[in-house]
Amino acid sequence: MKRALITGITGQDGSYLAELLLEKGYEVYGIWRRKAFVDYGNIGHLKDKVHLIYADMTDPVSLISAMKISQADEVYNLAAQSFVSTSWDTPIGTADIDGIGVTNMLEAIRIVKPECRFYQASTSEMFGKVQAIPQNEDTPFYPRSPYGVAKLYGHWITKNYRESYDMFACSGILFNHESERRGLEFVTRKITHAAAKISLGLQDHVELGNLSAKRDWGHSQDYVKAMYLMLQADAPDDYVVATGETRMVREFAEIAFRHVGFDITWEGEGVDEKGIDRKTGKVLVSVNPAFFRPAEVDLLLGDPTKAETKLGWKREISFPELVERMVRNDLEIVKKEV
């Protein structure tokens, strides 16, 4: 029986990955941080099937202990301060977790079990001010946030340990991926949750930032399969994981509201833009400049050819299905809260 250690196991990706590995017969260990109250996050339904270890990405001793306890054959590093906007408020903390934390985990593996295979969760935010369209594994990086910069360090230190110590260390450069388990602070979940509440008469409208921002959106359940495949390959490498399609934030909103019976038309431009229901004339979406980033990332579009050809990975959940699944889930949640 293989053993896997997942950092960030209670998050969106960690929970889907834990489910996948359990299905494949792994013994799954997860790192979580001690809090004032017990919070299983997205793994409440798995808490009796996985082994949880208290540790922290900023505490190397605790990570060494986690490796000794788990004796992991594979480590998936998904722990991060993952909200881009927050990285401007907490740049040092973001760097400690998303950058130096990767080194701490790699060192723990090198000291305890250097033959262990390692996956690093890199991100399309490293491309930032994109230097080519679409972006692939050879596209130069140009991060536009403390989050992107910290993740770029994590990406390069992973490559460095692979080349310096002959470790099986891979990075997945994952483009935006969402799900029903996404946190409410993320724009996609903010939209679907608002659509559910507005449809039930519990909210008037939703305020968003840059509606013209373009992203390559997939479903987390598809993307964790790519993580797994990377660590089953004959040799370690880095891979872009994306859909090869880009959509505007306003398109995401249109599909979400359509699923609950609204038909959005757009008026104005920039900070004056509004999403209005054609039938009632009611404003459903408005722009709040406070939600714009200090340095904006306007377009992300990934080329997943390498992952598709070398790993045999493919996206199965379409963009419309992704949005509809999120809306359906939020409708169920909101109805229970009423």
CSV table of N, CA and C in Angstrom, one decimal, residues 195-336:
chain,number,residue,atom,x,y,z
A,195,ALA,N,-25.8,34.5,-6.8
A,195,ALA,CA,-26.9,34.2,-7.7
A,195,ALA,C,-27.9,33.4,-7.0
A,196,ALA,N,-27.5,32.4,-6.1
A,196,ALA,CA,-28.4,31.6,-5.4
A,196,ALA,C,-29.2,32.5,-4.4
A,197,LYS,N,-28.6,33.4,-3.7
A,197,LYS,CA,-29.3,34.2,-2.7
A,197,LYS,C,-30.2,35.2,-3.4
A,198,ILE,N,-29.8,35.8,-4.5
A,198,ILE,CA,-30.6,36.7,-5.2
A,198,ILE,C,-31.9,36.1,-5.8
A,199,SER,N,-31.7,34.8,-6.3
A,199,SER,CA,-32.8,34.1,-6.8
A,199,SER,C,-33.9,33.8,-5.8
A,200,LEU,N,-33.4,33.7,-4.5
A,200,LEU,CA,-34.3,33.3,-3.4
A,200,LEU,C,-34.8,34.6,-2.7
A,201,GLY,N,-34.4,35.8,-3.2
A,201,GLY,CA,-34.9,37.0,-2.6
A,201,GLY,C,-34.1,37.4,-1.3
A,202,LEU,N,-33.0,36.8,-1.1
A,202,LEU,CA,-32.2,37.1,0.1
A,202,LEU,C,-31.1,38.1,-0.1
A,203,GLN,N,-30.9,38.5,-1.3
A,203,GLN,CA,-29.8,39.5,-1.6
A,203,GLN,C,-30.3,40.3,-2.8
A,204,ASP,N,-29.9,41.6,-2.9
A,204,ASP,CA,-30.3,42.4,-4.0
A,204,ASP,C,-29.4,42.3,-5.2
A,205,HIS,N,-28.1,42.4,-5.0
A,205,HIS,CA,-27.1,42.4,-6.1
A,205,HIS,C,-25.8,42.0,-5.6
A,206,VAL,N,-24.8,41.8,-6.5
A,206,VAL,CA,-23.5,41.5,-6.0
A,206,VAL,C,-22.5,42.5,-6.6
A,207,GLU,N,-21.5,42.9,-5.8
A,207,GLU,CA,-20.4,43.8,-6.3
A,207,GLU,C,-19.2,43.0,-6.6
A,208,LEU,N,-18.7,43.3,-7.8
A,208,LEU,CA,-17.5,42.6,-8.3
A,208,LEU,C,-16.4,43.6,-8.7
A,209,GLY,N,-15.2,43.1,-9.1
A,209,GLY,CA,-14.2,44.0,-9.6
A,209,GLY,C,-14.1,44.0,-11.1
A,210,ASN,N,-13.0,43.6,-11.6
A,210,ASN,CA,-12.7,43.7,-13.1
A,210,ASN,C,-13.5,42.6,-13.8
A,211,LEU,N,-14.6,43.0,-14.4
A,211,LEU,CA,-15.4,42.1,-15.2
A,211,LEU,C,-14.8,41.6,-16.5
A,212,SER,N,-13.8,42.4,-16.9
A,212,SER,CA,-13.2,42.0,-18.2
A,212,SER,C,-12.0,41.1,-18.1
A,213,ALA,N,-11.6,40.8,-16.8
A,213,ALA,CA,-10.5,39.9,-16.6
A,213,ALA,C,-10.8,38.5,-17.2
A,214,LYS,N,-9.8,38.0,-18.0
A,214,LYS,CA,-10.0,36.7,-18.7
A,214,LYS,C,-9.2,35.6,-18.0
A,215,ARG,N,-9.9,34.5,-17.7
A,215,ARG,CA,-9.2,33.4,-17.0
A,215,ARG,C,-9.5,32.0,-17.7
A,216,ASP,N,-8.6,31.1,-17.5
A,216,ASP,CA,-8.8,29.7,-18.1
A,216,ASP,C,-9.3,28.9,-16.9
A,217,TRP,N,-10.6,28.6,-16.9
A,217,TRP,CA,-11.2,27.9,-15.7
A,217,TRP,C,-11.5,26.5,-16.0
A,218,GLY,N,-11.1,25.6,-15.1
A,218,GLY,CA,-11.4,24.2,-15.1
A,218,GLY,C,-12.0,23.8,-13.7
A,219,HIS,N,-12.2,22.5,-13.5
A,219,HIS,CA,-12.8,22.0,-12.3
A,219,HIS,C,-11.7,21.3,-11.5
A,220,SER,N,-11.6,21.5,-10.2
A,220,SER,CA,-10.6,21.0,-9.4
A,220,SER,C,-10.5,19.4,-9.4
A,221,GLN,N,-11.7,18.8,-9.6
A,221,GLN,CA,-11.7,17.3,-9.6
A,221,GLN,C,-10.9,16.8,-10.8
A,222,ASP,N,-10.9,17.5,-11.9
A,222,ASP,CA,-10.1,17.1,-13.1
A,222,ASP,C,-8.6,17.4,-12.8
A,223,TYR,N,-8.3,18.5,-12.1
A,223,TYR,CA,-7.0,18.9,-12.0
A,223,TYR,C,-6.1,18.1,-11.0
A,224,VAL,N,-6.8,17.6,-10.0
A,224,VAL,CA,-6.0,16.7,-9.1
A,224,VAL,C,-5.6,15.4,-9.7
A,225,LYS,N,-6.3,15.0,-10.8
A,225,LYS,CA,-5.9,13.8,-11.5
A,225,LYS,C,-4.6,14.0,-12.2
A,226,ALA,N,-4.4,15.3,-12.7
A,226,ALA,CA,-3.1,15.6,-13.3
A,226,ALA,C,-1.9,15.6,-12.2
A,227,MET,N,-2.2,16.0,-11.0
A,227,MET,CA,-1.2,15.9,-10.0
A,227,MET,C,-0.8,14.5,-9.7
A,228,TYR,N,-1.8,13.6,-9.6
A,228,TYR,CA,-1.5,12.2,-9.4
A,228,TYR,C,-0.6,11.6,-10.6
A,229,LEU,N,-1.0,11.9,-11.8
A,229,LEU,CA,-0.3,11.4,-13.0
A,229,LEU,C,1.1,11.8,-13.0
A,230,MET,N,1.4,13.1,-12.6
A,230,MET,CA,2.8,13.6,-12.6
A,230,MET,C,3.7,12.7,-11.8
A,231,LEU,N,3.2,12.3,-10.6
A,231,LEU,CA,4.0,11.5,-9.7
A,231,LEU,C,4.1,10.0,-10.1
A,232,GLN,N,3.3,9.6,-11.1
A,232,GLN,CA,3.4,8.2,-11.6
A,232,GLN,C,4.2,8.1,-12.9
A,233,ALA,N,4.7,9.2,-13.4
A,233,ALA,CA,5.5,9.2,-14.6
A,233,ALA,C,6.9,8.6,-14.4
A,234,ASP,N,7.6,8.3,-15.5
A,234,ASP,CA,8.9,7.7,-15.4
A,234,ASP,C,9.9,8.7,-14.9
A,235,ALA,N,9.8,9.9,-15.2
A,235,ALA,CA,10.7,10.9,-14.9
A,235,ALA,C,10.0,12.2,-14.4
A,236,PRO,N,10.6,13.0,-13.5
A,236,PRO,CA,10.0,14.2,-13.0
A,236,PRO,C,10.1,15.3,-14.0
A,237,ASP,N,9.0,16.1,-14.1
A,237,ASP,CA,9.0,17.3,-15.0
A,237,ASP,C,7.9,18.2,-14.5
A,238,ASP,N,7.8,19.4,-15.2
A,238,ASP,CA,6.8,20.4,-14.9
A,238,ASP,C,5.8,20.4,-16.0
A,239,TYR,N,4.5,20.7,-15.6
A,239,TYR,CA,3.4,20.6,-16.6
A,239,TYR,C,2.4,21.8,-16.4
A,240,VAL,N,2.0,22.4,-17.5
A,240,VAL,CA,0.9,23.3,-17.5
A,240,VAL,C,-0.4,22.4,-17.5
A,241,VAL,N,-1.3,22.8,-16.6
A,241,VAL,CA,-2.6,22.1,-16.5
A,241,VAL,C,-3.7,23.2,-16.7
A,242,ALA,N,-4.4,23.1,-17.8
A,242,ALA,CA,-5.4,24.1,-18.2
A,242,ALA,C,-6.4,23.5,-19.2
A,243,THR,N,-7.4,24.3,-19.6
A,243,THR,CA,-8.4,23.9,-20.5
A,243,THR,C,-8.1,24.3,-21.9
A,244,GLY,N,-7.3,25.4,-22.1
A,244,GLY,CA,-7.0,25.9,-23.4
A,244,GLY,C,-8.1,26.9,-23.9
A,245,GLU,N,-9.0,27.3,-22.9
A,245,GLU,CA,-10.1,28.2,-23.2
A,245,GLU,C,-10.0,29.3,-22.2
A,246,THR,N,-10.3,30.5,-22.7
A,246,THR,CA,-10.4,31.7,-21.7
A,246,THR,C,-11.8,32.3,-21.7
A,247,ARG,N,-12.2,32.7,-20.5
A,247,ARG,CA,-13.5,33.3,-20.4
A,247,ARG,C,-13.4,34.6,-19.5
A,248,MET,N,-14.2,35.6,-19.8
A,248,MET,CA,-14.3,36.8,-18.9
A,248,MET,C,-15.1,36.5,-17.7
A,249,VAL,N,-14.8,37.3,-16.6
A,249,VAL,CA,-15.6,37.2,-15.4
A,249,VAL,C,-17.1,37.4,-15.7
A,250,ARG,N,-17.4,38.3,-16.6
A,250,ARG,CA,-18.8,38.6,-16.9
A,250,ARG,C,-19.5,37.4,-17.5
A,251,GLU,N,-18.7,36.6,-18.3
A,251,GLU,CA,-19.3,35.3,-18.9
A,251,GLU,C,-19.6,34.3,-17.8
A,252,PHE,N,-18.8,34.3,-16.8
A,252,PHE,CA,-19.0,33.4,-15.6
A,252,PHE,C,-20.3,33.8,-14.9
A,253,ALA,N,-20.5,35.1,-14.8
A,253,ALA,CA,-21.7,35.7,-14.1
A,253,ALA,C,-22.9,35.4,-15.0
A,254,GLU,N,-22.8,35.5,-16.3
A,254,GLU,CA,-24.0,35.3,-17.2
A,254,GLU,C,-24.5,33.9,-17.0
A,255,ILE,N,-23.6,32.9,-17.0
A,255,ILE,CA,-24.0,31.5,-16.9
A,255,ILE,C,-24.6,31.2,-15.6
A,256,ALA,N,-24.0,31.8,-14.5
A,256,ALA,CA,-24.5,31.5,-13.2
A,256,ALA,C,-25.9,32.0,-13.0
A,257,PHE,N,-26.1,33.3,-13.4
A,257,PHE,CA,-27.4,33.9,-13.2
A,257,PHE,C,-28.5,33.2,-14.1
A,258,ARG,N,-28.0,32.8,-15.3
A,258,ARG,CA,-29.0,32.1,-16.2
A,258,ARG,C,-29.5,30.9,-15.6
A,259,HIS,N,-28.7,30.2,-14.8
A,259,HIS,CA,-29.0,28.9,-14.2
A,259,HIS,C,-30.1,29.1,-13.2
A,260,VAL,N,-30.3,30.3,-12.6
A,260,VAL,CA,-31.3,30.6,-11.7
A,260,VAL,C,-32.4,31.5,-12.2
A,261,GLY,N,-32.5,31.6,-13.6
A,261,GLY,CA,-33.6,32.2,-14.2
A,261,GLY,C,-33.5,33.7,-14.6
A,262,PHE,N,-32.3,34.2,-14.5
A,262,PHE,CA,-32.0,35.6,-14.9
A,262,PHE,C,-31.3,35.7,-16.3
A,263,ASP,N,-31.5,36.7,-17.0
A,263,ASP,CA,-30.9,36.9,-18.3
A,263,ASP,C,-30.2,38.3,-18.3
A,264,ILE,N,-28.8,38.3,-18.1
A,264,ILE,CA,-28.1,39.5,-17.9
A,264,ILE,C,-27.7,40.2,-19.2
A,265,THR,N,-27.9,41.5,-19.2
A,265,THR,CA,-27.4,42.3,-20.3
A,265,THR,C,-26.5,43.4,-19.6
A,266,TRP,N,-25.5,43.9,-20.3
A,266,TRP,CA,-24.5,44.7,-19.7
A,266,TRP,C,-24.6,46.2,-20.2
A,267,GLU,N,-24.5,47.1,-19.2
A,267,GLU,CA,-24.5,48.5,-19.5
A,267,GLU,C,-23.3,49.2,-18.9
A,268,GLY,N,-22.8,50.2,-19.7
A,268,GLY,CA,-21.6,50.9,-19.1
A,268,GLY,C,-20.3,50.2,-19.4
A,269,GLU,N,-19.3,50.8,-18.9
A,269,GLU,CA,-17.9,50.2,-19.2
A,269,GLU,C,-17.0,50.5,-18.0
A,270,GLY,N,-16.2,49.6,-17.6
A,270,GLY,CA,-15.2,49.9,-16.5
A,270,GLY,C,-16.0,50.0,-15.2
A,271,VAL,N,-15.7,51.0,-14.4
A,271,VAL,CA,-16.3,51.1,-13.1
A,271,VAL,C,-17.8,51.5,-13.1
A,272,ASP,N,-18.3,51.9,-14.3
A,272,ASP,CA,-19.7,52.2,-14.5
A,272,ASP,C,-20.5,51.0,-15.0
A,273,GLU,N,-19.8,49.9,-15.2
A,273,GLU,CA,-20.5,48.7,-15.8
A,273,GLU,C,-21.5,48.1,-14.8
A,274,LYS,N,-22.7,47.7,-15.4
A,274,LYS,CA,-23.7,47.0,-14.6
A,274,LYS,C,-24.3,45.9,-15.4
A,275,GLY,N,-24.6,44.8,-14.6
A,275,GLY,CA,-25.3,43.7,-15.2
A,275,GLY,C,-26.8,43.7,-14.8
A,276,ILE,N,-27.6,43.9,-15.9
A,276,ILE,CA,-29.0,44.1,-15.6
A,276,ILE,C,-29.9,43.0,-16.2
A,277,ASP,N,-30.9,42.5,-15.5
A,277,ASP,CA,-31.8,41.5,-16.0
A,277,ASP,C,-32.7,42.0,-17.0
A,278,ARG,N,-32.7,41.4,-18.2
A,278,ARG,CA,-33.5,41.9,-19.3
A,278,ARG,C,-35.0,42.0,-19.0
A,279,LYS,N,-35.5,41.0,-18.2
A,279,LYS,CA,-36.9,40.9,-18.0
A,279,LYS,C,-37.4,42.0,-17.0
A,280,THR,N,-36.6,42.2,-16.0
A,280,THR,CA,-37.1,43.1,-14.9
A,280,THR,C,-36.4,44.4,-14.8
A,281,GLY,N,-35.3,44.6,-15.5
A,281,GLY,CA,-34.5,45.8,-15.4
A,281,GLY,C,-33.8,46.0,-14.1
A,282,LYS,N,-33.8,44.9,-13.3
A,282,LYS,CA,-33.1,45.0,-12.0
A,282,LYS,C,-31.6,44.8,-12.2
A,283,VAL,N,-30.8,45.6,-11.5
A,283,VAL,CA,-29.4,45.5,-11.5
A,283,VAL,C,-29.0,44.3,-10.6
A,284,LEU,N,-28.3,43.3,-11.2
A,284,LEU,CA,-27.9,42.1,-10.5
A,284,LEU,C,-26.4,42.2,-10.1
A,285,VAL,N,-25.6,42.9,-11.0
A,285,VAL,CA,-24.1,43.0,-10.8
A,285,VAL,C,-23.7,44.4,-11.0
A,286,SER,N,-22.9,44.9,-10.1
A,286,SER,CA,-22.3,46.2,-10.2
A,286,SER,C,-20.8,46.1,-9.9
A,287,VAL,N,-20.0,47.1,-10.4
A,287,VAL,CA,-18.6,47.1,-10.2
A,287,VAL,C,-18.2,48.0,-9.0
A,288,ASN,N,-17.4,47.4,-8.2
A,288,ASN,CA,-16.8,48.2,-7.0
A,288,ASN,C,-15.3,48.3,-7.2
A,289,PRO,N,-14.8,49.5,-7.4
A,289,PRO,CA,-13.3,49.7,-7.7
A,289,PRO,C,-12.5,49.1,-6.6
A,290,ALA,N,-13.0,49.0,-5.4
A,290,ALA,CA,-12.2,48.4,-4.3
A,290,ALA,C,-11.8,47.0,-4.5
A,291,PHE,N,-12.5,46.3,-5.4
A,291,PHE,CA,-12.1,44.9,-5.7
A,291,PHE,C,-11.1,44.8,-6.8
A,292,PHE,N,-10.6,45.9,-7.4
A,292,PHE,CA,-9.6,45.8,-8.4
A,292,PHE,C,-8.3,45.5,-7.7
A,293,ARG,N,-7.4,44.8,-8.4
A,293,ARG,CA,-6.0,44.5,-7.8
A,293,ARG,C,-5.1,45.7,-8.1
A,294,PRO,N,-4.1,45.9,-7.2
A,294,PRO,CA,-3.1,47.0,-7.4
A,294,PRO,C,-2.4,46.8,-8.7
A,295,ALA,N,-2.1,45.6,-9.1
A,295,ALA,CA,-1.5,45.3,-10.4
A,295,ALA,C,-2.3,44.1,-11.0
A,296,GLU,N,-3.1,44.5,-12.1
A,296,GLU,CA,-4.0,43.5,-12.6
A,296,GLU,C,-3.4,42.5,-13.5
A,297,VAL,N,-4.0,41.3,-13.5
A,297,VAL,CA,-3.6,40.3,-14.5
A,297,VAL,C,-4.8,40.2,-15.4
A,298,ASP,N,-4.6,40.6,-16.7
A,298,ASP,CA,-5.8,40.8,-17.6
A,298,ASP,C,-6.2,39.5,-18.3
A,299,LEU,N,-5.2,38.6,-18.6
A,299,LEU,CA,-5.5,37.4,-19.4
A,299,LEU,C,-4.6,36.3,-19.1
A,300,LEU,N,-5.2,35.1,-18.8
A,300,LEU,CA,-4.5,33.9,-18.6
A,300,LEU,C,-5.1,32.8,-19.5
A,301,LEU,N,-4.3,32.2,-20.3
A,301,LEU,CA,-4.8,31.1,-21.2
A,301,LEU,C,-3.7,30.1,-21.3
A,302,GLY,N,-4.0,28.9,-20.8
A,302,GLY,CA,-2.9,27.8,-20.8
A,302,GLY,C,-3.0,26.9,-22.0
A,303,ASP,N,-1.8,26.3,-22.3
A,303,ASP,CA,-1.7,25.3,-23.3
A,303,ASP,C,-1.4,24.0,-22.7
A,304,PRO,N,-2.3,23.1,-22.5
A,304,PRO,CA,-2.1,21.8,-21.8
A,304,PRO,C,-1.6,20.7,-22.6
A,305,THR,N,-1.0,21.0,-23.8
A,305,THR,CA,-0.6,19.9,-24.8
A,305,THR,C,0.3,18.9,-24.1
A,306,LYS,N,1.3,19.4,-23.4
A,306,LYS,CA,2.3,18.5,-22.8
A,306,LYS,C,1.7,17.5,-21.8
A,307,ALA,N,0.8,18.0,-21.0
A,307,ALA,CA,0.1,17.2,-20.0
A,307,ALA,C,-0.7,16.2,-20.7
A,308,GLU,N,-1.4,16.6,-21.8
A,308,GLU,CA,-2.3,15.7,-22.5
A,308,GLU,C,-1.5,14.6,-23.2
A,309,THR,N,-0.4,14.9,-23.8
A,309,THR,CA,0.4,14.0,-24.6
A,309,THR,C,1.3,13.1,-23.8
A,310,LYS,N,2.0,13.7,-22.8
A,310,LYS,CA,2.9,12.9,-22.0
A,310,LYS,C,2.3,12.2,-20.8
A,311,LEU,N,1.2,12.7,-20.2
A,311,LEU,CA,0.6,12.1,-19.1
A,311,LEU,C,-0.7,11.4,-19.4
A,312,GLY,N,-1.3,11.7,-20.6
A,312,GLY,CA,-2.6,11.2,-20.9
A,312,GLY,C,-3.7,11.8,-20.2
A,313,TRP,N,-3.5,13.1,-19.6
A,313,TRP,CA,-4.5,13.8,-18.9
A,313,TRP,C,-5.5,14.5,-19.8
A,314,LYS,N,-6.7,14.6,-19.4
A,314,LYS,CA,-7.7,15.4,-20.2
A,314,LYS,C,-8.7,16.0,-19.3
A,315,ARG,N,-9.2,17.1,-19.6
A,315,ARG,CA,-10.3,17.8,-18.9
A,315,ARG,C,-11.6,17.1,-19.3
A,316,GLU,N,-12.4,16.8,-18.3
A,316,GLU,CA,-13.7,16.1,-18.5
A,316,GLU,C,-14.9,17.0,-18.2
A,317,ILE,N,-14.8,18.0,-17.3
A,317,ILE,CA,-15.9,18.8,-16.8
A,317,ILE,C,-15.8,20.1,-17.6
A,318,SER,N,-16.8,20.5,-18.4
A,318,SER,CA,-16.8,21.7,-19.2
A,318,SER,C,-17.0,22.9,-18.4
A,319,PHE,N,-16.8,24.1,-19.0
A,319,PHE,CA,-17.0,25.3,-18.3
A,319,PHE,C,-18.4,25.6,-17.8
A,320,PRO,N,-19.4,25.4,-18.8
A,320,PRO,CA,-20.8,25.6,-18.3
A,320,PRO,C,-21.2,24.6,-17.2
A,321,GLU,N,-20.7,23.3,-17.3
A,321,GLU,CA,-21.0,22.4,-16.2
A,321,GLU,C,-20.4,22.8,-14.9
A,322,LEU,N,-19.2,23.3,-14.9
A,322,LEU,CA,-18.5,23.8,-13.7
A,322,LEU,C,-19.4,24.8,-13.0
A,323,VAL,N,-19.8,25.8,-13.8
A,323,VAL,CA,-20.6,26.9,-13.2
A,323,VAL,C,-21.9,26.4,-12.7
A,324,GLU,N,-22.6,25.6,-13.5
A,324,GLU,CA,-23.9,25.0,-13.1
A,324,GLU,C,-23.8,24.2,-11.8
A,325,ARG,N,-22.7,23.4,-11.7
A,325,ARG,CA,-22.5,22.6,-10.5
A,325,ARG,C,-22.4,23.5,-9.3
A,326,MET,N,-21.6,24.5,-9.4
A,326,MET,CA,-21.4,25.4,-8.3
A,326,MET,C,-22.7,26.1,-7.9
A,327,VAL,N,-23.5,26.6,-8.9
A,327,VAL,CA,-24.8,27.2,-8.6
A,327,VAL,C,-25.7,26.3,-7.9
A,328,ARG,N,-25.8,25.0,-8.4
A,328,ARG,CA,-26.7,24.1,-7.8
A,328,ARG,C,-26.4,23.8,-6.3
A,329,ASN,N,-25.1,23.7,-6.1
A,329,ASN,CA,-24.6,23.4,-4.7
A,329,ASN,C,-24.9,24.6,-3.8
A,330,ASP,N,-24.7,25.8,-4.3
A,330,ASP,CA,-25.0,27.0,-3.5
A,330,ASP,C,-26.5,27.1,-3.2
A,331,LEU,N,-27.3,26.8,-4.2
A,331,LEU,CA,-28.8,26.8,-4.0
A,331,LEU,C,-29.1,25.9,-2.8
A,332,GLU,N,-28.6,24.7,-2.8
A,332,GLU,CA,-28.9,23.7,-1.7
A,332,GLU,C,-28.4,24.3,-0.4
A,333,ILE,N,-27.2,24.9,-0.4
A,333,ILE,CA,-26.7,25.4,0.9
A,333,ILE,C,-27.5,26.6,1.4
A,334,VAL,N,-27.9,27.5,0.5
A,334,VAL,CA,-28.6,28.7,0.9
A,334,VAL,C,-30.0,28.3,1.4
A,335,LYS,N,-30.7,27.3,0.7
A,335,LYS,CA,-32.0,26.9,1.1
A,335,LYS,C,-32.0,26.3,2.5
A,336,LYS,N,-30.9,25.6,2.9
A,336,LYS,CA,-30.8,25.0,4.2
A,336,LYS,C,-30.6,26.1,5.3
